[in-house]
XYZ file of C-alpha atoms in Angstrom:
393
model
C 51.533 0.540 -25.740
C 49.586 3.686 -26.484
C 45.809 3.657 -26.585
C 44.075 5.624 -29.341
C 40.999 6.288 -27.207
C 43.024 7.676 -24.289
C 45.081 9.826 -26.641
C 41.936 11.232 -28.206
C 40.359 11.864 -24.803
C 43.445 13.786 -23.673
C 42.773 16.394 -26.376
C 39.044 16.775 -25.569
C 38.123 20.056 -23.862
C 34.928 18.522 -22.456
C 36.744 15.559 -20.895
C 39.446 17.808 -19.458
C 36.756 20.003 -17.925
C 35.079 16.952 -16.358
C 38.403 15.711 -14.974
C 38.876 19.043 -13.220
C 35.572 18.694 -11.376
C 35.438 17.923 -7.660
C 32.754 15.328 -8.437
C 35.175 12.997 -10.220
C 35.817 9.819 -8.256
C 37.746 6.812 -9.489
C 35.844 3.675 -8.379
C 39.049 1.633 -8.355
C 40.590 3.737 -5.591
C 40.027 1.935 -2.307
C 37.361 3.690 -0.233
C 35.604 3.172 3.068
C 31.908 3.379 2.240
C 29.455 3.514 5.109
C 28.221 0.152 6.339
C 25.622 -0.688 8.961
C 26.613 -2.582 12.097
C 25.529 -6.231 12.097
C 22.199 -6.891 13.786
C 19.895 -9.808 14.513
C 16.988 -10.231 12.106
C 14.214 -12.073 13.907
C 10.786 -13.212 12.708
C 8.124 -13.658 15.384
C 4.515 -14.815 15.226
C 2.012 -12.466 16.862
C -1.396 -13.951 17.702
C -4.537 -11.824 18.203
C -6.166 -11.374 21.585
C -9.389 -12.993 20.273
C -9.772 -16.099 18.137
C -12.564 -15.319 15.647
C -12.764 -12.971 12.635
C -16.293 -12.160 11.461
C -17.926 -9.253 9.636
C -17.323 -6.041 11.580
C -15.315 -7.687 14.352
C -12.102 -6.097 15.661
C -8.950 -7.984 16.607
C -5.857 -6.630 18.359
C -2.314 -7.843 17.732
C 0.003 -6.731 20.545
C 3.589 -6.236 19.405
C 6.416 -7.675 21.477
C 8.734 -5.032 22.981
C 11.814 -6.099 21.062
C 13.956 -4.167 18.566
C 12.786 -2.269 15.478
C 9.697 -3.420 13.593
C 10.747 -3.687 9.931
C 7.904 -5.682 8.405
C 4.376 -6.844 9.271
C 2.483 -9.593 7.434
C -1.200 -10.235 8.206
C -2.097 -13.885 7.532
C -5.265 -15.964 7.681
C -6.944 -19.057 6.216
C -10.326 -18.883 4.517
C -12.782 -21.649 3.671
C -16.090 -21.934 1.828
C -19.171 -23.790 3.033
C -21.063 -25.038 -0.036
C -24.564 -26.397 -0.681
C -23.603 -28.840 -3.438
C -20.628 -30.839 -4.674
C -17.778 -28.704 -5.991
C -14.987 -29.806 -8.301
C -11.331 -29.168 -7.634
C -9.881 -26.016 -9.214
C -13.292 -24.350 -9.337
C -13.183 -20.583 -8.723
C -13.649 -20.033 -5.000
C -12.757 -16.456 -3.954
C -12.505 -13.408 -6.200
C -9.329 -11.493 -6.922
C -8.975 -8.643 -4.401
C -11.107 -10.504 -1.851
C -8.649 -9.321 0.808
C -9.725 -5.717 0.180
C -13.337 -6.633 0.966
C -12.159 -8.574 4.028
C -10.245 -5.651 5.590
C -12.214 -2.603 6.705
C -9.478 -0.689 8.546
C -6.109 -1.325 10.196
C -4.888 1.017 12.912
C -1.357 1.375 14.219
C -1.781 2.032 17.952
C 0.802 3.225 20.461
C -0.038 3.707 24.156
C -3.724 3.296 23.267
C -3.666 6.118 20.699
C -4.133 5.689 16.937
C -0.909 6.823 15.262
C -1.919 5.898 11.721
C -4.966 4.347 10.023
C -5.323 2.622 6.664
C -8.582 1.523 5.039
C -8.905 -1.333 2.582
C -9.000 1.280 -0.203
C -5.723 2.787 1.046
C -4.105 -0.648 0.964
C -5.352 -1.211 -2.593
C -3.974 2.221 -3.560
C -0.589 1.135 -2.162
C -0.671 -2.075 -4.171
C -1.639 -0.189 -7.348
C 1.494 1.945 -7.030
C 3.940 -0.961 -6.901
C 6.265 -1.714 -9.778
C 5.940 -4.991 -11.636
C 8.750 -6.602 -9.627
C 7.445 -5.407 -6.239
C 3.898 -6.539 -6.990
C 4.735 -10.189 -7.746
C 4.596 -11.446 -4.113
C 1.520 -9.291 -3.414
C -0.388 -10.744 -6.361
C 0.616 -14.275 -5.418
C -0.106 -14.175 -1.673
C -2.886 -11.572 -1.396
C -4.674 -10.243 -4.478
C -4.895 -13.289 -6.707
C -8.063 -15.290 -7.391
C -8.298 -18.412 -5.242
C -9.432 -21.805 -6.575
C -10.862 -24.780 -4.720
C -7.872 -26.864 -3.514
C -9.686 -30.220 -3.589
C -13.036 -31.644 -4.670
C -15.846 -31.242 -2.128
C -18.459 -33.965 -1.531
C -21.365 -32.059 -0.009
C -22.901 -35.119 1.660
C -19.644 -35.945 3.449
C -18.217 -32.534 4.329
C -19.577 -29.267 2.889
C -16.462 -27.273 3.756
C -13.559 -26.636 1.414
C -9.923 -27.045 2.243
C -8.496 -23.751 3.570
C -6.719 -21.318 1.276
C -4.001 -19.044 2.644
C -3.804 -15.246 2.478
C -0.741 -13.201 3.433
C -1.036 -9.406 3.187
C 1.881 -6.995 3.762
C 0.838 -4.170 6.099
C 3.156 -1.276 5.270
C 2.441 1.838 7.273
C 4.452 4.874 6.093
C 6.703 4.539 9.169
C 8.038 1.277 7.706
C 9.144 2.929 4.455
C 12.195 4.721 5.881
C 14.911 3.309 8.111
C 14.842 6.486 10.229
C 11.145 6.150 11.085
C 10.880 2.409 11.735
C 9.281 1.787 15.104
C 11.576 1.012 18.026
C 9.256 -1.363 19.872
C 11.748 -1.739 22.715
C 11.832 1.994 23.461
C 8.283 3.125 22.585
C 5.106 2.607 24.562
C 3.273 -0.682 23.776
C 2.415 -1.001 20.077
C -0.749 -2.697 18.806
C -2.142 -3.437 15.345
C -5.935 -3.080 15.462
C -7.671 -4.889 12.592
C -11.360 -4.319 11.870
C -12.691 -6.959 9.513
C -15.049 -6.032 6.687
C -16.979 -8.468 4.475
C -15.326 -11.835 5.074
C -18.214 -14.043 3.886
C -17.930 -13.438 0.122
C -17.619 -16.487 -2.112
C -17.807 -16.956 -5.885
C -19.755 -20.217 -5.620
C -23.551 -19.915 -5.779
C -25.328 -20.432 -2.424
C -21.996 -20.756 -0.632
C -20.525 -18.735 2.234
C -16.943 -17.855 2.951
C -15.461 -17.628 6.439
C -12.082 -17.108 8.093
C -10.948 -20.206 9.956
C -10.971 -19.735 13.719
C -7.508 -19.318 15.262
C -5.920 -19.037 11.793
C -5.247 -15.277 12.003
C -1.790 -14.072 13.018
C 0.819 -11.480 12.144
C 4.380 -12.348 11.230
C 6.649 -9.519 12.359
C 10.262 -8.998 11.372
C 12.390 -7.291 14.018
C 15.859 -5.765 13.809
C 17.773 -6.013 17.089
C 21.153 -4.349 17.734
C 23.593 -5.345 20.462
C 23.379 -3.308 23.671
C 26.211 -0.913 22.816
C 24.563 -0.034 19.474
C 21.206 0.533 21.199
C 22.859 2.933 23.636
C 24.482 4.826 20.766
C 21.153 5.147 18.921
C 19.336 6.491 21.983
C 22.065 8.947 22.940
C 22.521 10.213 19.365
C 18.852 10.462 18.387
C 17.529 12.131 21.519
C 20.271 14.527 22.634
C 19.129 17.167 20.124
C 15.406 17.799 20.670
C 15.286 20.274 17.782
C 15.811 17.431 15.288
C 12.744 15.637 13.970
C 11.962 12.968 11.388
C 9.211 13.577 8.834
C 6.778 10.715 8.283
C 3.446 10.453 6.518
C 0.025 8.895 6.877
C -2.946 7.927 4.726
C -6.140 9.974 4.610
C -9.388 8.797 3.026
C -11.802 11.437 1.792
C -15.515 10.855 2.317
C -16.708 8.520 -0.459
C -19.058 9.761 -3.162
C -21.768 7.288 -4.202
C -24.038 7.457 -7.242
C -26.526 5.184 -9.017
C -26.461 4.831 -12.781
C -29.591 5.284 -14.886
C -31.669 2.301 -15.894
C -31.094 2.927 -19.609
C -27.344 3.539 -19.367
C -25.383 2.300 -22.375
C -21.862 0.925 -22.032
C -20.493 3.836 -24.081
C -22.185 6.544 -21.995
C -19.911 8.784 -19.917
C -20.697 9.243 -16.216
C -19.070 12.011 -14.144
C -18.663 12.032 -10.361
C -17.056 14.647 -8.100
C -15.399 14.211 -4.694
C -14.849 17.308 -2.560
C -11.517 17.267 -0.726
C -11.769 18.118 2.982
C -8.201 17.296 3.980
C -6.041 20.322 4.886
C -2.672 18.558 5.167
C 0.177 18.370 2.680
C -0.448 15.636 0.104
C 2.298 13.779 -1.699
C 0.032 11.618 -3.900
C -3.683 11.331 -4.710
C -5.167 7.935 -5.621
C -8.653 7.811 -7.158
C -10.719 4.662 -7.648
C -14.311 3.699 -8.445
C -15.963 0.360 -7.705
C -19.392 -1.188 -7.089
C -20.783 -0.178 -3.703
C -22.285 -3.590 -2.905
C -19.654 -5.205 -0.683
C -20.937 -8.687 -1.541
C -19.649 -8.251 -5.109
C -16.077 -8.565 -6.308
C -13.819 -5.594 -5.569
C -12.805 -4.371 -9.015
C -11.759 -0.827 -9.891
C -13.514 0.652 -12.926
C -11.532 2.322 -15.702
C -11.276 6.112 -15.366
C -11.276 7.834 -18.771
C -10.605 11.368 -17.508
C -9.512 12.905 -14.202
C -9.606 16.576 -13.195
C -8.329 18.318 -10.045
C -9.731 21.808 -9.460
C -9.166 24.376 -6.696
C -9.472 28.150 -6.209
C -11.257 28.492 -9.528
C -8.447 26.866 -11.500
C -7.976 23.505 -13.193
C -4.740 22.239 -11.635
C -4.641 18.858 -13.358
C -6.673 17.281 -16.153
C -5.595 14.046 -17.797
C -7.079 11.418 -20.066
C -6.719 7.684 -19.475
C -3.715 7.565 -21.816
C -2.029 10.509 -20.085
C -2.580 8.949 -16.656
C -0.234 6.136 -17.703
C 2.614 8.649 -17.472
C 1.903 10.186 -14.060
C 4.525 8.015 -12.306
C 7.420 10.161 -13.484
C 10.785 8.926 -12.242
C 14.014 10.753 -11.529
C 15.401 9.552 -14.868
C 12.767 11.438 -16.875
C 10.725 8.352 -17.817
C 7.475 7.155 -16.300
C 7.483 3.959 -14.263
C 4.989 1.226 -15.107
C 2.446 -0.338 -12.821
C 2.000 -4.045 -12.464
C 0.388 -5.182 -15.714
C -0.202 -8.930 -15.358
C -2.915 -10.400 -13.120
C -3.206 -7.041 -11.361
C -6.827 -7.474 -10.266
C -7.794 -4.100 -11.816
C -5.107 -2.238 -9.827
C -4.059 -0.520 -13.065
C -7.450 1.240 -13.069
C -6.506 3.241 -9.959
C -5.658 6.768 -11.148
C -2.780 8.620 -9.494
C -1.920 12.309 -9.254
C 1.750 12.400 -8.328
C 3.097 15.727 -7.091
C 6.720 14.644 -6.898
C 8.832 11.951 -8.504
C 8.253 8.204 -8.316
C 10.334 7.039 -5.365
C 9.756 5.159 -2.134
C 12.771 6.322 -0.168
C 12.398 10.101 0.063
C 9.894 12.945 -0.181
C 10.385 14.710 -3.526
C 7.452 17.146 -3.367
C 4.147 17.795 -1.638
C 1.038 19.954 -2.112
C -0.597 21.879 0.732
C -4.396 21.837 0.584
C -4.741 24.303 3.462
C -4.965 27.502 1.426
C -6.762 26.073 -1.612
C -10.447 26.978 -1.919
C -12.989 24.256 -2.665
C -10.555 21.604 -3.958
C -12.315 18.749 -5.748
C -11.577 15.839 -8.042
C -13.903 14.906 -10.899
C -13.658 11.559 -12.686
C -15.263 10.417 -15.927
C -16.108 6.748 -16.390
C -17.513 4.516 -19.130
C -18.493 0.874 -19.294
C -20.592 1.010 -16.109
C -23.599 -1.232 -15.538
C -27.095 0.242 -15.601
C -29.104 0.682 -12.372
C -26.042 -0.005 -10.220
C -24.601 1.943 -7.305
C -20.934 2.850 -7.478
C -18.544 4.461 -5.003
C -15.719 6.870 -5.820
C -12.917 7.051 -3.240
C -9.916 9.362 -3.002
C -7.014 8.124 -0.872
C -4.249 10.603 -0.068
C -0.724 10.028 1.166
């Protein structure tokens, strides 16, 4: 039985040209696509060397020398100590409280800091996630926490603990070729410096991290011995080969105090001078209240401008910034839009295309003169100090 479509296609010059291309591949022809050798996926709990987490305190999590580290989750329980009865489901801890809780996290190897991320860097990461990728982050880390059960102050002034679980994704974890081989490398340690852990939404109440509740859950990938030998012999017999990885860099913050008579419609400008001289894949710009006892909430940026060497390299309005996450398909990718904890107010300057699995472009700051980023903001409170931060990947 003849097919009208196939007969018509046979007389098409375009289709005949495509069929003559070397790129044509029939998916129904059996093929041997590359597969990875089976490995053991193992999840291990890593406890800190000290038991308490208070403002400014540092805790070390020493990684077991076993396989490749694929994933790291930082977990803790937090409670509130109140001064009066508190009903169940009352608001307890603000959205983004984890960002106030974490000051810095360092990835250490052989006692040397390989990579460092601040709380702002982590928030910049979260702001760049797609809607699907952000769902577990919003649920386990960024979301507002409510009181689990009613508190009778006279009996016990402490709330039931609420759980936080924060993914710690250093750039080395984002590519299979740069994941850390804990078995082969010198000892690896995650060094966590806590920030403001005492914040609480309840009046005259204090938050605290429950003693001995902090731990990291690490996922390891372990190959059988013959596969390990192949990896070591293949990866290290050509010293001229190298893998490119990245890190986060935080520019010095710029703080300013708004005027006492500031109206909500008034525009306030602030400029951050860029001192980094490395190659930058993405810039993330955010503004929030400087007082670390207040909720961490990014303010809306109405205009962003990047200048260097006497030229305006980028200038975008708030509406244009929605389209900076340009994908390989020609369309811009959306941020998380529901219950995002103001993450959508983080402005991004993307030099390449929106992708997590390869480097599509980068910008060298080394030869640019006096690079700076200026943001315009509205809706700020009067007589309030704000901080503008630029995080760079």
